[in-house]
Structures are given as C-alpha cells and as structure tokens.
Amino acid sequence: MKFCAVKQYFDDENNNNITSGASTTMIPLPNVESHPLAILITYCKKHLKIKANNADNKKETEKEMEQYEQELLKKVMPQELTELILAANYLNFKEALDFFCRAVASAIQNKSIEFVRKFFGLESDFELGEEEKLREEFAWSFEGVDED
Amino acid sequence: MQETGEHRSLPPFLRRRNTDVPIDIALNILARLPVKPLMRFRCVCKSWDSSITNPNFISTHLNNNKIIINNNNNNNMNKDDDDDRGYLLHMPNVITRTMYSSSSSSNPVCTVVCDRTFNRISEHPIPSDLLINFAEIVGSFNGLLCLAEYGNGATYEEVIYLWNPSIRKFKRLPRTWWLSQYDWDATGFAYHSERDDYKVVKIYSPSSNRIKRPEVEAEVYSLSSDSWTRVGISLRPNVVVSKVKDYSSASFVNGALHWLVSVSEGEVEFQNRKTILSFDVDDDKFGEIALPGGHGLKPLHSERYKENLAVFKGKLAFITFENREFVYFRDSIGSCQCVIWVMEEYGVCESWNKLFSVRLGEVESFFGCTRFGELLVQKAFKFKYGASDVLRLNNCVIVSLDPETLHEKDLGVQHLPNIATTFEESLVILDRADGRSG
C-alpha cells in the first residue's frame, strides 16, 4: 500500500482486534484536503497500473511514468504543489513526495528570493545589513533571474 | 498562502491554519537545485542560509547529483549520447593570458570542455585573489579542483589551492617547511569516500645533486584535519624511490594514487629501474606495482618515447607512445606506435594485459582516457624549417581516438588542456573556503 499512513491505520486496527464486517471503512485524514487527495489517489492508481502493464521492464515503467508526470504538471498550478507536497508527506507516500519536490525545484530554480519567500510563506529574519552583505558576495548568483 | 473560495465560507476554526512547508521538506526540495539558485536562496532567511552551508546538506546535494548522473549513465551506454562526465579543463597561465584574450571578458577564466560534444563549453571566472601563474590542475573530485603552482624559486611562490568553480570559493592550503631542502616534484589529489575527506600528496626529491643515492620524500594533506603529515615511503628492503616524473599528477584508481617513478635497488651497488609508486588513501601507505615485463629497464625520459599512467575503463593502465619517422619517397612522415597495457586484476602483476598496439599519427601529448576507453591526445604537426622539425606554434588539435577502430574525432578545442577529468557542480568546501569569491 502506497499511502503508508493509511496502512498504519489498518495495521493499528487489526492490532486492536476490531472486526469490521462492513466493506467500507472511514479513515479520518484531517490534514489532507479533498482536492490534493484526489490527485494523489489518481497518481497512485496510475503508477500501479503502469507498473503492472510493464511488468519487468523498469525502463519502460520509468518512461511512461515520466510522460504521465509531465501531463499532470501541466494541469497543476504551482501554488497547488505545496498542498500536494504536504498531503503526500502526511500520507507518507514517498514516490509522490519525491515527484512533487522535483517539480517544485524545477519551478523555483530561476526565481527571485521574493518569489520563493512568498511561495514558502517565509520572511527575512536577517539582521540589518546581513542580507545586503550576502547579496553582494554572491551577486553572480542573481544574474539571469526570472522577473516576478 | 492563497485562500480558495470554499475556505472563505468556512468558520475560522475550520480553515487550515498551518500551510507552512516544514524545513525537512524544504531541504528535500533545495537538495535538488543546481548550485546557482542555492547560493542565491541563502538570502531567503537565516535558517535556509545555515542549512545550505551545512556539511550534511552539502553531502546530500552531492549525492543527489551523482544519482542523477549515474541514472543517466546507466541508461545511456551509447557513445553518441550527449550525457557524460568527461571533460577537458584549461587554466590560463600568466603567458597565455597576455597572448590570447578571452572573447567574452578580459577576466581570466577556467574553461571546461566536454570530451564528447565540443559545443558544450563552460567558463568559470578565476577569483582575483587566487594568485596563480602556471597552474597545474592536479585533479578533480566532486566539483573540487586541486591547483598546484610549483613556483620557480624566484618570483612565483609555491602554493596549492582547492577551488570549487561552481560556487566560486577556494581554499589555500597551509605551507610546511620541514622539506625546504627538497624540490617539490609531483602531486596527487584524491577523495576518500568512506570518510568524505580530500587528500593532497606532495612528493619531493633532494635539491642537492651530490647525494649518492637520492631518496624522495612525501607529505600528505587532509582537508578534514586541515593539516599536513610526513609520510615515509618504505617499499621492499633496499629499494628506494629515487626520482619521480617532474610535475606529474597521479592517476587515481582502486582507492589509490599512482605515479611513474625510478627506484634504485641494491645494498652496495645500485641498479635503477622504473616502477609504479602507489599511495593508498585509506591507510596512507605507499606501495609498489611492477610495470609490465621489460618496461622497468627503459629510461624515464626520452624525446621520442613517452610513458603514461592512466585509467582505462576503471582499471590502471600503462600507455606508451613511441614517435617514429620513416621516409616515404622524399618526405618524412611521422607516426606513433601506441601500446596500451591494462592491469586486469589490480595489484596482480601477472594480470598486465597488452590490450592494444596500434599505429597512430604523431602524438605530441596525452591527456587521459574517456569513460569509453578512447585516448585524448594532442596531435603533432611539425614542419621542416631548414634541417630541423619545428612544432607548429599554437598547435592545438586535440582528438579523441578509439584504439579499436582508430576512428579520430577532433574536439575543436581552442586552448591546450591541462587535464582530462570528471567535473560536476557541487557545494563542496562552501563550509570551509577562506577565499573571497571572484
């Protein structure tokens, strides 16, 4: 099971000897919104499907997954990526977490500091003049940055 | 964070409060970034600055890069693919800086050219306070270059730098004085992966010519301790290393550095022969590996006969070039007999295998082998001036030559390279550099 957090829940249930005759179980996921969860479920199903289709051919699996991931990224807004990452992290879904982290890295690599602060919800906590000093020392790393 | 429409209709206590990305996930993302944005993002906030300059992060980032490169390499065993890690590096010296000026800027740059596709060139500005006149690039590991200035005893001082061009930071190695009666002849640069440590080995020979039986000395630097240690060279009894090839940089393979040296053997009367001196970076011990049969007895230097150590497809190799001339009607045509010996089983002298013996066009210098076992050489173009052969000035035709097919590929390189090696971007020594960026 890819959603390790959910698996944990099932394992815990079995340990507590709660027999569940019902075919559906409700698992509370307070930290995951429905929208990112839907995307993660689709991602997971697709991944398993591609893996099954390509059986032993790891290279084919990777290639198809890459194509699917490219398509998926076109439909996802950059701001949604953080939600997806947090959801994947909470669910302990490693493949999706790695994928979305890669996607965010790609999205921010040419961006300015201001953009990145806004994206991650961070603020500058440098002392007066510290930031200027760093900026001056690494002025070369500020060349060619995308406009905000 | 942005609030979506549905949130606004919810009572405040049901709206998601904490959408901050936890630091470990932020680091997961940062570790996938190239070096340039990482340096910039140090300015985002204090915790990002200290995270990026943390040695653990530097290692993680390096390993991420390696995984990406290895994945690409494993999938592409096709020689014509763009992806690879072999490069030719050129450091301008104080003469070339005045002779050729770089087209892009007047500041000296270190040029890195891919050994496969000659349109992949990157230039790295050399920091203004990295004072070097005739730099030898001793080696490169994980994006860190070791530069050696052997000095000329008068105006140019001896110095060694560890330089990471991608972060534009360098570290000047401390000097030692216990070998001031000796001449510094050769160097080696190695990476000890188990301890994540970088080592530099210096080999010296006695300055005085009057010593009957000269013996070389060595010292080793470790980056993690930032200090030098004297290391004795003790091979078999009555065998001392008498000479090492001047300005030679060692070949690193099987966790050890290797140089071609002369040894003198015997108790009262000495016999000179050549062999391979090895230095194991794990236990800091020197050893000896015999050359393939018969080669031990030839002289160390010769105009027409060049010997080199190299790494051929991951194994220690001994490669010789013998330039010959033969007369064809009234022209004299230069050619070169190249023999490649490979040590199939490291350390086992019986496993020396003569892999190739091929005739090439005349070779001026040899830089090393590519990952696929091609030779990187500078071809010689001589012309007759009166009765002598003159090497054409500014001769710089560097080719990659396949010893199996004899197919040659001109790499279109503009400057004579200092070294053929691997090179990648990394943050290595960001936490240790003392030089200002250039």
XYZ file of C-alpha atoms in Angstrom, chain B residues 150 183-188 201-205 216-219 233 241 244 259 261 277 286:
23
model
C 55.197 24.663 -8.459
C 62.373 20.203 -4.505
C 58.675 19.615 -4.852
C 58.343 17.431 -7.926
C 54.953 15.803 -8.125
C 51.473 15.864 -6.631
C 48.380 13.749 -6.257
C 50.048 14.213 -1.648
C 53.268 16.069 -2.409
C 56.417 14.232 -3.477
C 59.826 15.830 -3.157
C 63.332 14.939 -4.272
C 62.244 11.039 -2.385
C 60.122 12.242 0.500
C 56.387 12.761 0.808
C 53.790 14.613 2.828
C 57.995 5.732 1.689
C 62.404 5.726 -4.799
C 59.506 10.883 -9.899
C 52.948 7.787 -10.178
C 58.962 6.573 -10.611
C 54.515 4.058 -6.843
C 52.927 3.788 -0.140
